[in-house]
Short mmCIF file of C-alpha atoms in Angstrom, two decimals:
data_model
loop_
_atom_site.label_atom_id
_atom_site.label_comp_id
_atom_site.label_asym_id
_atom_site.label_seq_id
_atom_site.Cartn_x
_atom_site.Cartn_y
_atom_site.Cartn_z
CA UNK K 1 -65.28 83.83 -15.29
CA UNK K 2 -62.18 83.73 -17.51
CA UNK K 3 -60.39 81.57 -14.53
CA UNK K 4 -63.02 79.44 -14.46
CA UNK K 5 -63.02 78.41 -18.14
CA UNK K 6 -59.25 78.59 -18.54
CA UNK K 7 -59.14 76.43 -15.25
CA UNK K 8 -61.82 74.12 -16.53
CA UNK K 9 -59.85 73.32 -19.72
CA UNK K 10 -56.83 72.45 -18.04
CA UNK K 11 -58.41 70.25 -15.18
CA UNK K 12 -60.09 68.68 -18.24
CA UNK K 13 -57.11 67.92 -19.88
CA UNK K 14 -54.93 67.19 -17.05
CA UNK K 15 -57.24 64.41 -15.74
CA UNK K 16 -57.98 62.78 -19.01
CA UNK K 17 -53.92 62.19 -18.38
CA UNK K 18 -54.01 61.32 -14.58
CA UNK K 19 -52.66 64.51 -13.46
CA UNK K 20 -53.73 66.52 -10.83
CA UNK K 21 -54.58 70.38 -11.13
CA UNK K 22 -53.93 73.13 -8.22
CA UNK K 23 -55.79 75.83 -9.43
CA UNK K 24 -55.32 79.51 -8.18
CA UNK K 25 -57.97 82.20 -7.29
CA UNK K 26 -56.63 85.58 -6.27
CA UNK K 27 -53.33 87.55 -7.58
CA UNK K 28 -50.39 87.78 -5.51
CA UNK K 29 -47.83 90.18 -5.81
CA UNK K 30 -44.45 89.72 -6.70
CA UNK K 31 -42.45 87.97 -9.38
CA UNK K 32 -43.71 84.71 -10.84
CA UNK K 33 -41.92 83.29 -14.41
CA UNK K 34 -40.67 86.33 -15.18
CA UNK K 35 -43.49 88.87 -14.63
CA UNK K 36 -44.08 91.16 -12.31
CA UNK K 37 -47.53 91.77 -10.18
CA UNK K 38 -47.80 95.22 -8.90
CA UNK K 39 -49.41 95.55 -5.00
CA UNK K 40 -51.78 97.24 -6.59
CA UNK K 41 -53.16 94.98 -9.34
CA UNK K 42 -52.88 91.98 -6.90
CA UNK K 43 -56.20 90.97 -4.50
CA UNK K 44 -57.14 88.92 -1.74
CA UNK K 45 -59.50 85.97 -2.90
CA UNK K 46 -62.95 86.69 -1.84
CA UNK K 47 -63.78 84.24 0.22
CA UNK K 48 -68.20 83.82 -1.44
CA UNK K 49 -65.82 82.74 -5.05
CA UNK K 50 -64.47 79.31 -3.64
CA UNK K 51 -67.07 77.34 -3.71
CA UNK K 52 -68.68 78.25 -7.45
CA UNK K 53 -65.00 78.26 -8.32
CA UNK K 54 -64.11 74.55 -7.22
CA UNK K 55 -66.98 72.84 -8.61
CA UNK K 56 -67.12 74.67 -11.75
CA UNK K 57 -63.32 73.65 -12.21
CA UNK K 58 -63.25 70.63 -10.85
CA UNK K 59 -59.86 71.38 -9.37
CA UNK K 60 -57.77 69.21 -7.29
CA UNK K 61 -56.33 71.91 -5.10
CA UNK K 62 -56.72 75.48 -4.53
CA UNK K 63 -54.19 78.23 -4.24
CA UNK K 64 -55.51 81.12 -2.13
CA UNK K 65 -54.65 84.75 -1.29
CA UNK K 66 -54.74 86.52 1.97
CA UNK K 67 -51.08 88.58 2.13
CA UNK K 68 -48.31 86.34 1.19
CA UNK K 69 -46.57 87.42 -2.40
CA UNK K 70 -44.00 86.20 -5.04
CA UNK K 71 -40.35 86.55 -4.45
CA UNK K 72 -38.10 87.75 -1.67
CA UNK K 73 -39.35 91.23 -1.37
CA UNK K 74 -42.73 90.27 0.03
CA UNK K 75 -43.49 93.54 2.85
CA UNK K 76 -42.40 96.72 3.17
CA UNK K 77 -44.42 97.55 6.36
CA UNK K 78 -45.21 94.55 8.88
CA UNK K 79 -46.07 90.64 7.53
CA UNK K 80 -49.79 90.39 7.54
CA UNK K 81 -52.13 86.67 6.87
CA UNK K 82 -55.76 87.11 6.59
CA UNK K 83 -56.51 84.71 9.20
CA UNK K 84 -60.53 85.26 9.01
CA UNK K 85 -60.45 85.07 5.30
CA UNK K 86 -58.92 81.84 5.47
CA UNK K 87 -61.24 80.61 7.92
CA UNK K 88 -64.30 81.64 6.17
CA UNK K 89 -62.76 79.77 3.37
CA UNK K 90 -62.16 76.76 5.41
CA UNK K 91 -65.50 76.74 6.61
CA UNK K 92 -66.61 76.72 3.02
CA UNK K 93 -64.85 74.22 1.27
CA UNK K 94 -64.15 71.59 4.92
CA UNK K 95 -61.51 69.22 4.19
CA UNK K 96 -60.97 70.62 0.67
CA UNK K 97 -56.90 71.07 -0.06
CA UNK K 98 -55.78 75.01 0.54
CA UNK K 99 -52.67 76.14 -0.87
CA UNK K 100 -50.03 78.96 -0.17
CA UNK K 101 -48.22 80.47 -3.19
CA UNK K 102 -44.99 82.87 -1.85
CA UNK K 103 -45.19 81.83 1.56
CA UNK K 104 -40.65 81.92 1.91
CA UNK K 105 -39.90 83.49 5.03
CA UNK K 106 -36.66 84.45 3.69
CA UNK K 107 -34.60 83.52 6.31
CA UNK K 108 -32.31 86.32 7.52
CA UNK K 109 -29.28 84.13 8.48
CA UNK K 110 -29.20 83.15 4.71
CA UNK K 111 -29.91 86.74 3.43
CA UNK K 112 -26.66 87.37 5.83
CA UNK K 113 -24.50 85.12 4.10
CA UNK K 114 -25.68 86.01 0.97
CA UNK K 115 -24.32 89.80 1.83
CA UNK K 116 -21.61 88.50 3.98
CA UNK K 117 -19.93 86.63 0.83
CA UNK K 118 -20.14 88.72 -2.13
CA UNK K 119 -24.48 88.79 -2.59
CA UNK K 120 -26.77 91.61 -2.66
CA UNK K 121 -29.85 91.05 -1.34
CA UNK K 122 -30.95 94.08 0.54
CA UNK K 123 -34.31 94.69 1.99
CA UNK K 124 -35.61 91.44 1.67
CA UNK K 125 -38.65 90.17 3.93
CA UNK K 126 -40.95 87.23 3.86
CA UNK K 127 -43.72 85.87 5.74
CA UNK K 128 -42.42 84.90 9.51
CA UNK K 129 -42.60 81.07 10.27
CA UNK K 130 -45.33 81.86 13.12
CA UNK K 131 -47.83 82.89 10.94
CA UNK K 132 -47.18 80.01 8.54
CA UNK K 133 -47.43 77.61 11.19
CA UNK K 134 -50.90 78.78 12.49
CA UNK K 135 -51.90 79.04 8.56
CA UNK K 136 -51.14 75.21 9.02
CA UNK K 137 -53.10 74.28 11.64
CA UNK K 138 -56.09 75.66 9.73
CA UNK K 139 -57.39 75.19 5.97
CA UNK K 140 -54.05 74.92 4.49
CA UNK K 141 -52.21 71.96 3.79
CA UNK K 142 -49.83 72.82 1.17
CA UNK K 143 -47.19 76.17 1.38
CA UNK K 144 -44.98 76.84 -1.48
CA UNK K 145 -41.63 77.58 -0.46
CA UNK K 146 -39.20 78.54 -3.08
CA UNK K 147 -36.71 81.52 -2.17
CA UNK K 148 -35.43 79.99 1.24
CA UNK K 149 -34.54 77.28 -0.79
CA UNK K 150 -32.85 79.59 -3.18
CA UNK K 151 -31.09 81.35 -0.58
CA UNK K 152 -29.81 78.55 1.41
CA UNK K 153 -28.21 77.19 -1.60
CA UNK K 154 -26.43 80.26 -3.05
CA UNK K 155 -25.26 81.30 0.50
CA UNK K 156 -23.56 78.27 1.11
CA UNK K 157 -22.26 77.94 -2.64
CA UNK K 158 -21.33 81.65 -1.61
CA UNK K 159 -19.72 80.92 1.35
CA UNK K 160 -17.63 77.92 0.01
CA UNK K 161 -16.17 79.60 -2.90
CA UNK K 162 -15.18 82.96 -0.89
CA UNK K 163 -13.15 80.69 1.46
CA UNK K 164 -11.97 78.70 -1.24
CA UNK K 165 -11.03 81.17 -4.46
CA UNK K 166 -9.48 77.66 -6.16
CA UNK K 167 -12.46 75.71 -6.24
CA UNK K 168 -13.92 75.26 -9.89
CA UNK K 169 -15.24 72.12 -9.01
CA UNK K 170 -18.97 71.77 -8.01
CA UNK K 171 -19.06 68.44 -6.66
CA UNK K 172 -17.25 70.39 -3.94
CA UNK K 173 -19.17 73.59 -3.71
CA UNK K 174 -22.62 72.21 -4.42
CA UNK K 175 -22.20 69.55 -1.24
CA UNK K 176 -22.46 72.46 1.23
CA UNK K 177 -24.98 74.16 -0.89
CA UNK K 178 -27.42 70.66 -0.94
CA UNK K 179 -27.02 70.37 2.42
CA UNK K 180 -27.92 73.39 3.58
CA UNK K 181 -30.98 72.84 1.89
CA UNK K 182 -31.61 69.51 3.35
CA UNK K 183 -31.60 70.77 6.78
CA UNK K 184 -33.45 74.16 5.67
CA UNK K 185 -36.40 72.32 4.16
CA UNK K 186 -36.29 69.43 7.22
CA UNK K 187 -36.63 72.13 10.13
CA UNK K 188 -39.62 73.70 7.70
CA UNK K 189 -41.35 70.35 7.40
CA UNK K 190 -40.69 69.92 11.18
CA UNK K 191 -41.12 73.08 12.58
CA UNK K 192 -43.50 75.16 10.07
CA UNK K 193 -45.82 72.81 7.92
CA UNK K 194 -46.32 70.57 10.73
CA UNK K 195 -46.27 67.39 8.72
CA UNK K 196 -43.43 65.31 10.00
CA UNK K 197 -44.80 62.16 11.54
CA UNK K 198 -48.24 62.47 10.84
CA UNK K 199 -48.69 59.58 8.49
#
């Protein structure tokens, strides 16, 4: 109920100004600005919500949980996507926009470098691009992808100032770093959100 009136407010606001709102129902776990969401206090969004939820808020998009998490720490047994909650939830709201919130796969060639080149990034484990992929190809047509993004850029900054203790310039260490992003995010558009060339 407090969502729902929080929510409300906002989408109010926000489209009195031509903005659009992505509201969230469900907690994940993890980090997000700064504060931290235990396993335990986090839940799966129950699937019956969505509907009262959406046209009570009048939101533009909806965030959903069903296993991914905040940060790059996301499992410590195997990855797991509630495939049938998502479906019910499809099935409920048809054609309605579904987002995922901590959906980085935290790629380990980048957690690699990372350790390879001064980092410490030890025991980290995100959602593999598989899963993400079928998520996809159902309800959801937005994932959230921060930390490979992250990590592709600080292993390559990394990586270039390691092999290069001189360099205090970052027109020459952020050139790697960008494009290892580029090519990080193009094979996840490609390869994992499915929506290269569907326009």
């Amino acid at each position: 109920a407090e969502n729902i009136e929080i929510t409300r407010k906002v989408v109010e606001y926000a489209h009195d100004h031509g903005v659009v709102v992505e509201a969230e129902l469900g907690a994940l776990a993890g980090i997000e600005d700064d504060v931290q969401v235990s396993a335990e206090e986090s839940h799966y969004t129950h699937p019956e919500e969505v509907e009262e939820f959406v046209s009570k808020t009048g939101c533009d998009s909806l965030a959903i949980a069903i296993g991914t998490s905040h940060g790059a720490y996301k499992y410590k047994g195997d990855p797991y996507l509630d495939y049938e909650r998502l479906e019910k939830v499809g099935k409920l709201l048809p054609g309605y926009p579904i987002v995922l919130h901590g959906a980085s796969t935290v790629i380990p060639e980048f957690v690699e470098k990372c350790n390879q080149y001064g980092g410490k990034v030890l025991g980290a484990k995100g959602v593999p691009e598989d899963m993400l992929r079928k998520a996809a190809t159902m309800a959801v047509c937005k994932i959230n992808i921060d930390t490979d993004i992250r990590l592709a850029m600080t292993s390559a900054i990394r990586e270039a100032l390691y092999k290069d203790p001189s360099n205090f310039d970052p027109r020459n260490y952020l050139k790697p770093a960008r494009n290892a992003v580029k090519e990080m995010v193009k094979h996840k558009i490609e390869a994992v959100l499915g929506s290269a060339h569907t326009i």
